[in-house]
mmCIF file of C-alpha atoms in Angstrom:
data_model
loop_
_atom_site.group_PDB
_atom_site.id
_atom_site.type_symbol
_atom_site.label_atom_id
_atom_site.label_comp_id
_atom_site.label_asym_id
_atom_site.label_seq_id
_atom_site.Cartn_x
_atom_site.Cartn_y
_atom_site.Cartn_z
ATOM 1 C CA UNK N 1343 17.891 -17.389 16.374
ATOM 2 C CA UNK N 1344 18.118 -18.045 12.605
ATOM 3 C CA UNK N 1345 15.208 -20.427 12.092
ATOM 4 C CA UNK N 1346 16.769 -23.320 9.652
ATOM 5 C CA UNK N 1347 16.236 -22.524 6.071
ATOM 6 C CA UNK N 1348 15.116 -26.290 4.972
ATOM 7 C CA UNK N 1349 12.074 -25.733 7.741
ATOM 8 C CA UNK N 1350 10.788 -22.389 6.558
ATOM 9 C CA UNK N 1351 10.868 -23.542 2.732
ATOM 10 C CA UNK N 1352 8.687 -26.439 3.331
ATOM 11 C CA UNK N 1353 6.169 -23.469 5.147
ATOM 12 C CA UNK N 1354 6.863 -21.335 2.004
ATOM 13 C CA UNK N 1355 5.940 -24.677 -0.206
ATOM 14 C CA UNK N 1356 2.791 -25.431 1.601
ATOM 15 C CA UNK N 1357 1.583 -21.802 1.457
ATOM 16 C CA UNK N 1358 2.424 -21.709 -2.476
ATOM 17 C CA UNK N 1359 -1.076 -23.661 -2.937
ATOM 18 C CA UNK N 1360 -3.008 -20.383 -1.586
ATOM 19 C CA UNK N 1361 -0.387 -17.785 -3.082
ATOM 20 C CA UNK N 1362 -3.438 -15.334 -4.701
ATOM 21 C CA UNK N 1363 -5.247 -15.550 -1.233
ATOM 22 C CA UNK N 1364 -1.695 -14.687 0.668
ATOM 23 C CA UNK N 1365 -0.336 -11.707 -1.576
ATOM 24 C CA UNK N 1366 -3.774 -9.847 -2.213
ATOM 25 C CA UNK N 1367 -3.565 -8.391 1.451
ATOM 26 C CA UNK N 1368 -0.345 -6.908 0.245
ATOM 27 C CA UNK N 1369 -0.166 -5.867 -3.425
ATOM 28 C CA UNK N 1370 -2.695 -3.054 -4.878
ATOM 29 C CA UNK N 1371 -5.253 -4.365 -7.001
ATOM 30 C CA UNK N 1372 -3.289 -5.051 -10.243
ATOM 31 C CA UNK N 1373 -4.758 -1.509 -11.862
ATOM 32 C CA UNK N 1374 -1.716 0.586 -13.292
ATOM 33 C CA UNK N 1375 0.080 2.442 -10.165
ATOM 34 C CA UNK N 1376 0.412 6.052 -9.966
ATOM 35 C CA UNK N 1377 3.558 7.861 -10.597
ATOM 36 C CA UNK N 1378 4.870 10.105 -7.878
ATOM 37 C CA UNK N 1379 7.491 10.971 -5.434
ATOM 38 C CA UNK N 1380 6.172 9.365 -2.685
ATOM 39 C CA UNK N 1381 8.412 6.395 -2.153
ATOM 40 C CA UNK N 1382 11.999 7.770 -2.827
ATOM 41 C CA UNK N 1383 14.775 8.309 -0.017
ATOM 42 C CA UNK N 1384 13.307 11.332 1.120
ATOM 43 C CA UNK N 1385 14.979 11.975 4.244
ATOM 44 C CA UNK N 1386 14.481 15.420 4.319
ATOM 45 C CA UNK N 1387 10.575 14.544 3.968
ATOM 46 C CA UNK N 1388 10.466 13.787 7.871
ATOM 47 C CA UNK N 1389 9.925 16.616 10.070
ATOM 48 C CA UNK N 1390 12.502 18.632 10.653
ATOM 49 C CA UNK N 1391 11.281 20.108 14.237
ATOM 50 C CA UNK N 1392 11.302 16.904 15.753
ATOM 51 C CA UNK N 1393 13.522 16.522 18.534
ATOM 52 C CA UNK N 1394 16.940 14.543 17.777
ATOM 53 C CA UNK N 1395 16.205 12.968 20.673
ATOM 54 C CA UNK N 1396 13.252 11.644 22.787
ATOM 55 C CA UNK N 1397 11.669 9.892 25.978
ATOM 56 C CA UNK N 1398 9.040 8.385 23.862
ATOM 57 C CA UNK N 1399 8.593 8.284 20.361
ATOM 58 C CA UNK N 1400 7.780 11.613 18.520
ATOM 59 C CA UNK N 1401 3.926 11.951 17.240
ATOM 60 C CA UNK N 1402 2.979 9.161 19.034
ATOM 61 C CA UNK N 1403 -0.014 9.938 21.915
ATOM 62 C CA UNK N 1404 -0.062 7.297 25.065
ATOM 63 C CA UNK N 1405 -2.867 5.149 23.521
ATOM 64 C CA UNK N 1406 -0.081 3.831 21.416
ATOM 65 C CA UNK N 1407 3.061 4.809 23.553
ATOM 66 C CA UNK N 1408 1.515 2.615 26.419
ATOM 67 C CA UNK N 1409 1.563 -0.587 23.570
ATOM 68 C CA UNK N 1410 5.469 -0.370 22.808
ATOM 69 C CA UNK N 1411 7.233 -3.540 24.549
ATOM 70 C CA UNK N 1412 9.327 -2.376 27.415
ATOM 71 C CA UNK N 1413 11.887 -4.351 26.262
ATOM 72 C CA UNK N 1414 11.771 -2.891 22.657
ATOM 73 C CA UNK N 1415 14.672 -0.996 20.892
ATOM 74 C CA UNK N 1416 13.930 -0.786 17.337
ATOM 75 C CA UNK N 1417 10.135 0.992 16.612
ATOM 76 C CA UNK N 1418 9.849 1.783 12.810
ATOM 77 C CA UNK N 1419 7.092 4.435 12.926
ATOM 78 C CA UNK N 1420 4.639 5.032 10.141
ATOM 79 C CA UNK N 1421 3.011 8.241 9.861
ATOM 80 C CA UNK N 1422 -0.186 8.268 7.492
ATOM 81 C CA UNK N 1423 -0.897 11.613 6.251
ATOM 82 C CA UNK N 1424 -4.614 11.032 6.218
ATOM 83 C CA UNK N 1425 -7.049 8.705 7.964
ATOM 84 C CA UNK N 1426 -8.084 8.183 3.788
ATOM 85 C CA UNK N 1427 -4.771 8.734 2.211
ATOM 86 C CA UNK N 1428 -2.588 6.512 0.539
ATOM 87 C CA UNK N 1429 0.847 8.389 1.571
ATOM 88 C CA UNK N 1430 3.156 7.565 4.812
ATOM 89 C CA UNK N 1431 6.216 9.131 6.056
ATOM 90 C CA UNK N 1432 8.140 6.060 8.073
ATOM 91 C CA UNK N 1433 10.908 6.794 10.484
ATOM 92 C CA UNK N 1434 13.606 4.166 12.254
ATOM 93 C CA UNK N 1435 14.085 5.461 15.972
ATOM 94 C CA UNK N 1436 16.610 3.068 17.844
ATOM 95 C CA UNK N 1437 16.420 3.357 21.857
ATOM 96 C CA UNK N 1438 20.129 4.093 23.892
ATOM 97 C CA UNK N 1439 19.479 3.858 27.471
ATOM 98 C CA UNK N 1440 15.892 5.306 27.826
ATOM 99 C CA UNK N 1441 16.128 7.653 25.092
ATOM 100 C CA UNK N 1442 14.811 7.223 21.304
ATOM 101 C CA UNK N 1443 16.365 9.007 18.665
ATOM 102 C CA UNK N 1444 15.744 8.932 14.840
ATOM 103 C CA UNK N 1445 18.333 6.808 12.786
ATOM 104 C CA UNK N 1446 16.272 7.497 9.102
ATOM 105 C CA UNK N 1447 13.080 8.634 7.739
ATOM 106 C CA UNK N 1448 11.417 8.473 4.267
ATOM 107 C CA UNK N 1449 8.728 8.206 2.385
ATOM 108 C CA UNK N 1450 6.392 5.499 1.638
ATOM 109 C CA UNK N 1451 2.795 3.767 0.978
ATOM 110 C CA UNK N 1452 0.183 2.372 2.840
ATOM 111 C CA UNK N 1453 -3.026 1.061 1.960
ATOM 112 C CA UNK N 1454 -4.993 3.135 -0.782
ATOM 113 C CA UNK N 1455 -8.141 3.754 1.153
ATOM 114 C CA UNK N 1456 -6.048 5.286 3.809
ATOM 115 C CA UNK N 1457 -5.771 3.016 7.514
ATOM 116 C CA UNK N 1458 -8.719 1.804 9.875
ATOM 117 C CA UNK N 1459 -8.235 0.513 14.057
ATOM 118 C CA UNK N 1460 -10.735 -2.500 12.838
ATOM 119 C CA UNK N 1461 -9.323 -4.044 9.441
ATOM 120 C CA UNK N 1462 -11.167 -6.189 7.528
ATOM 121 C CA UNK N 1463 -10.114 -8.559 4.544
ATOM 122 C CA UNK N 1464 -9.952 -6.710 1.670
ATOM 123 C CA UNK N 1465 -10.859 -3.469 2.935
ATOM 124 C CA UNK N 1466 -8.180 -1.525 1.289
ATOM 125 C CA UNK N 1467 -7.014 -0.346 4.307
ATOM 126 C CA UNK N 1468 -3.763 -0.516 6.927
ATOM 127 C CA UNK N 1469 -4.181 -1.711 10.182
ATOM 128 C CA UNK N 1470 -3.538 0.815 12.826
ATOM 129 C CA UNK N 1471 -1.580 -0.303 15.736
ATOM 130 C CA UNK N 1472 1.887 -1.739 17.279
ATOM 131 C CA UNK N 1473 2.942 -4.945 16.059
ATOM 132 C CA UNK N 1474 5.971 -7.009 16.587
ATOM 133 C CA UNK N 1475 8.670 -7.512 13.918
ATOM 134 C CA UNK N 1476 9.151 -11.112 13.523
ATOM 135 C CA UNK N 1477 10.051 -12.936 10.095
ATOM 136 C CA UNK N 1478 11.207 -11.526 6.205
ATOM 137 C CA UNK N 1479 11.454 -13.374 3.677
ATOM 138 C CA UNK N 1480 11.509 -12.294 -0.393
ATOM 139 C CA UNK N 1481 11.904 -13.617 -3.965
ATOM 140 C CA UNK N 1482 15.958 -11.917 -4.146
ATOM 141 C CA UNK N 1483 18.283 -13.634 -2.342
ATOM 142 C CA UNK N 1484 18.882 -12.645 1.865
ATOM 143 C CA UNK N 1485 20.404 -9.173 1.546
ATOM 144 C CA UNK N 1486 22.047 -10.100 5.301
ATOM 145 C CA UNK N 1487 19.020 -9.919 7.468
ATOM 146 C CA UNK N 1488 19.239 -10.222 11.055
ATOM 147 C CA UNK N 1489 15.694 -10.991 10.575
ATOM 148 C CA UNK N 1490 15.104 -14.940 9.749
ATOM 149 C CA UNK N 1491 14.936 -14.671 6.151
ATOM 150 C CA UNK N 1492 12.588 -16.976 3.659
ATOM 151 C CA UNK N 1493 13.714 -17.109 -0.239
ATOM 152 C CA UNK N 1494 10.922 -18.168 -2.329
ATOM 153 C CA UNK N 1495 9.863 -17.765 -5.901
ATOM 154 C CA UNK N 1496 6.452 -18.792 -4.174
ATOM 155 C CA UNK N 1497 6.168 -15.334 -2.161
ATOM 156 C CA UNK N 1498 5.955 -13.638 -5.904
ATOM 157 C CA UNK N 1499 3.520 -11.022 -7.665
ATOM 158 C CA UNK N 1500 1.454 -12.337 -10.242
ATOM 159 C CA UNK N 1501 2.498 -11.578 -13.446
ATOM 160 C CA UNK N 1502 -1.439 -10.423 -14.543
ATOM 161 C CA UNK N 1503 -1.147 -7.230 -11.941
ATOM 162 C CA UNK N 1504 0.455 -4.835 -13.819
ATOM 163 C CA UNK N 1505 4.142 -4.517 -14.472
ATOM 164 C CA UNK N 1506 5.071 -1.937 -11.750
ATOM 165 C CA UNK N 1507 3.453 -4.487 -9.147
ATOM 166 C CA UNK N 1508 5.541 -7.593 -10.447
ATOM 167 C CA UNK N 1509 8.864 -6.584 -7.448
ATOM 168 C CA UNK N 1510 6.418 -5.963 -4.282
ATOM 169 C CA UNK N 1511 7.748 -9.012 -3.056
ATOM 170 C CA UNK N 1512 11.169 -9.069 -3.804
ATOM 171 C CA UNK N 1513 12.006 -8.324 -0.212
ATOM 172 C CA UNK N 1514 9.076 -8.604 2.655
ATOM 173 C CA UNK N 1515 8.747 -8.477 5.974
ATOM 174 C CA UNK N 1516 6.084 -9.539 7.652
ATOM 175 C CA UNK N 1517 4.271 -7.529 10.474
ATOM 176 C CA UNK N 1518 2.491 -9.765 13.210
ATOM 177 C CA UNK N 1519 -1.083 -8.782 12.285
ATOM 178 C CA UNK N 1520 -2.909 -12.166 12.410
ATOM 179 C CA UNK N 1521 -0.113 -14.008 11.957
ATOM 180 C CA UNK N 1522 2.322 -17.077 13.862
ATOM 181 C CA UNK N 1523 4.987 -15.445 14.379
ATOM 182 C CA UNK N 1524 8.463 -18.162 13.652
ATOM 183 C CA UNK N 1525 6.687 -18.619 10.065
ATOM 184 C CA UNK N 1526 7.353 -17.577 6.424
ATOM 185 C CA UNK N 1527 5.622 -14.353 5.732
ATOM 186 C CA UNK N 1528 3.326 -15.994 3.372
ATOM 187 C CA UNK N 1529 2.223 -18.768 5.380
ATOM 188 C CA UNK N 1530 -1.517 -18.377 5.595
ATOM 189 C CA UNK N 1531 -2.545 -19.614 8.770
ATOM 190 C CA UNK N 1532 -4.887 -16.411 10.506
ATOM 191 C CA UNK N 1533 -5.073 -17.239 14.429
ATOM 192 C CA UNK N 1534 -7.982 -14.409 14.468
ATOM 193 C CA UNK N 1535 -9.642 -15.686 11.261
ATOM 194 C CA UNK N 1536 -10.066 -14.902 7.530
ATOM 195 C CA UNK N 1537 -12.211 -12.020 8.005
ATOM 196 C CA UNK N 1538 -9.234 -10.113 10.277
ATOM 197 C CA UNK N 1539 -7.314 -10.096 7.351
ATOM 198 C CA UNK N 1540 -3.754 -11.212 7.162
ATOM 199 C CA UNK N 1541 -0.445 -10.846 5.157
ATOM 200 C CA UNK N 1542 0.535 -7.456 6.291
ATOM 201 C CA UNK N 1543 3.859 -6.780 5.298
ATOM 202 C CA UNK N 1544 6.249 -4.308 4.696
ATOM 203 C CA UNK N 1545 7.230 -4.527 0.899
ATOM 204 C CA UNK N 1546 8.925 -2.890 -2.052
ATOM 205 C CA UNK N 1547 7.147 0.490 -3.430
ATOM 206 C CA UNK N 1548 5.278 0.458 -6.579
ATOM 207 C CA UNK N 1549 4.251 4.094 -6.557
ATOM 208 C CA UNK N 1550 0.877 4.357 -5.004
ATOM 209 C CA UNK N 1551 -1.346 2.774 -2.759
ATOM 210 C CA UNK N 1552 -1.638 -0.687 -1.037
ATOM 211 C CA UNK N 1553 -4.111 -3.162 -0.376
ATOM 212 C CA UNK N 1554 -3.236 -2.829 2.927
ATOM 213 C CA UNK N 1555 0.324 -3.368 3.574
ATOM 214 C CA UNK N 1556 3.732 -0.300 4.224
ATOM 215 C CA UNK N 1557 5.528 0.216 0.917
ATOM 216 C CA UNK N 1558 8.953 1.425 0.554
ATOM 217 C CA UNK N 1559 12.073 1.620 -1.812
ATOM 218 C CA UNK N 1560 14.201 -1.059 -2.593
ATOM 219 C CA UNK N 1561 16.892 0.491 -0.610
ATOM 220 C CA UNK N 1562 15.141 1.292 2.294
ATOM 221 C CA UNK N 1563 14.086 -2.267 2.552
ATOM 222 C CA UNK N 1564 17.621 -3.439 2.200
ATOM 223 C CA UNK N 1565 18.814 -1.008 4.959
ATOM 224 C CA UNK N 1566 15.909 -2.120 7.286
ATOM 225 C CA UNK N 1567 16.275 -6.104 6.186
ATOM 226 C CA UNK N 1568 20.084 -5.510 7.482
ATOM 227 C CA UNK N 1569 19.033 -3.214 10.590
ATOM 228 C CA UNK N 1570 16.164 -4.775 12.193
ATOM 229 C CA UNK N 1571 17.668 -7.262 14.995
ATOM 230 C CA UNK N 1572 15.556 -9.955 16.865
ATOM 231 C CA UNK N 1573 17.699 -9.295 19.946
ATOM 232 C CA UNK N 1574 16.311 -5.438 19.987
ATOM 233 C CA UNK N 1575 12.835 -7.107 19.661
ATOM 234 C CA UNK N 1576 11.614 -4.557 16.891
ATOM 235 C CA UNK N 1577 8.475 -2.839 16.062
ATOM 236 C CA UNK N 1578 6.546 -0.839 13.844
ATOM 237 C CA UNK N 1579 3.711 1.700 15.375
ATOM 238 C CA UNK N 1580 1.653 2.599 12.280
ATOM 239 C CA UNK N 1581 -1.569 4.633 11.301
ATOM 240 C CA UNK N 1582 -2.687 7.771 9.839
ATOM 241 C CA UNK N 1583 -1.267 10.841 12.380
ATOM 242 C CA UNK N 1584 -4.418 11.517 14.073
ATOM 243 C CA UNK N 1585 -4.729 8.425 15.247
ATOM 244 C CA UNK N 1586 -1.375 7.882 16.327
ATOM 245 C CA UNK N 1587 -1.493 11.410 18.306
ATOM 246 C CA UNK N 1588 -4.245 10.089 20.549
ATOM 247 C CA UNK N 1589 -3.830 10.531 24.437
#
């Protein structure tokens, strides 16, 4: 259920007061970005040997497999390259009876020191894990989420990063790491505390690494803005590929 828009902009309002606190989880660290192709719609990126179709979700060992709700049919998986690298290949799989199968993949960012199973404010790192799907928000305009959607000119970039950071947060959406879920993505309240981090989201590339949030195109954050249902309770299984493999 679409959570009334008057109620999440007073959140949005109230977490405008800690804004630098709130976005530094997610942006990099306002040094000039890399250029690269990691980041495009890249498709063909994903492995091609995967199976079109699956029990469980490709690359992903029972450690993680075990964490998926049962009642889950959206899982937007996020491969890491390296435990200490910067670059992701993320994947949509949608579930039809008891079988996944792969809707998209592309390319994509996560945190520039690579990912970590313990994150820690500021550590430049991704959390690895399964989280729950749960609120977007952005400073554009609702593309048509299913999601409950927050405009705010609150939620954006400051304008001393540098210039390729200044759309991160055009379209967000947040991933329940330390988070209440029903909230704006940038409300601050952090159930587990400040040092846990917070502000994980899913965000708009800027052609490197993260402080610790997933980084994609624009487009691909449209298409999962307009994809990702509440009633298929989605979520996204992330870490470096290593970890994710584990039995």
């Amino acid at each position: 259920m679409r959570i009334a828009g008057a109620v999440r902009a007073g959140v949005a309002a109230a977490a405008c007061g800690v804004l630098l606190t709130t976005v530094a989880a997610c942006g990099a660290d306002g040094g000039s970005a890399t250029s690269g192709g990691h980041g495009s719609d890249d498709d063909a990126h994903t492995d091609a040997a995967r199976p079109a179709a699956s029990k469980t979700i490709p690359d992903v060992g029972a450690r993680y497999q075990k964490q998926i709700p049962a009642n889950s049919r959206q899982v937007v998986a996020v491969y890491g390259d390296g435990k200490n690298s910067a670059d992701s290949t993320i994947v949509l799989y949608t579930k039809s009876g008891d079988t996944w199968k792969k809707a998209r993949g592309w390319s994509g960012h996560n945190g520039k020191k690579g990912w970590t199973t313990s994150h820690r404010e500021d550590d430049k790192r991704s959390p690895v894990g399964v989280f729950t799907l749960s609120d977007a928000g952005g400073v554009l305009a609702d593309p048509g989420a299913k999601l409950p959607y927050t405009q705010t000119a609150s939620i954006q970039a400051p304008h001393y990063w540098a210039k390729s950071h200044w759309h991160d947060f055009d379209y967000v959406i947040a991933i329940d790491y330390n988070r209440v879920k029903g909230t704006a993505p940038n409300d601050p309240t952090r159930p587990q505390g400040q040092t846990k981090g917070g502000s994980i989201w899913l965000h708009m590339d800027h052609g490197s690494g993260t402080s610790a949030c997933v980084s994609q195109s624009k487009a691909n954050m449209e298409y999962l803005l307009k994809t990702l249902d509440p009633a298929q309770h989605p979520v996204v299984v992330m870490g470096d590929k290593a970890e994710l493999g584990a039995a």
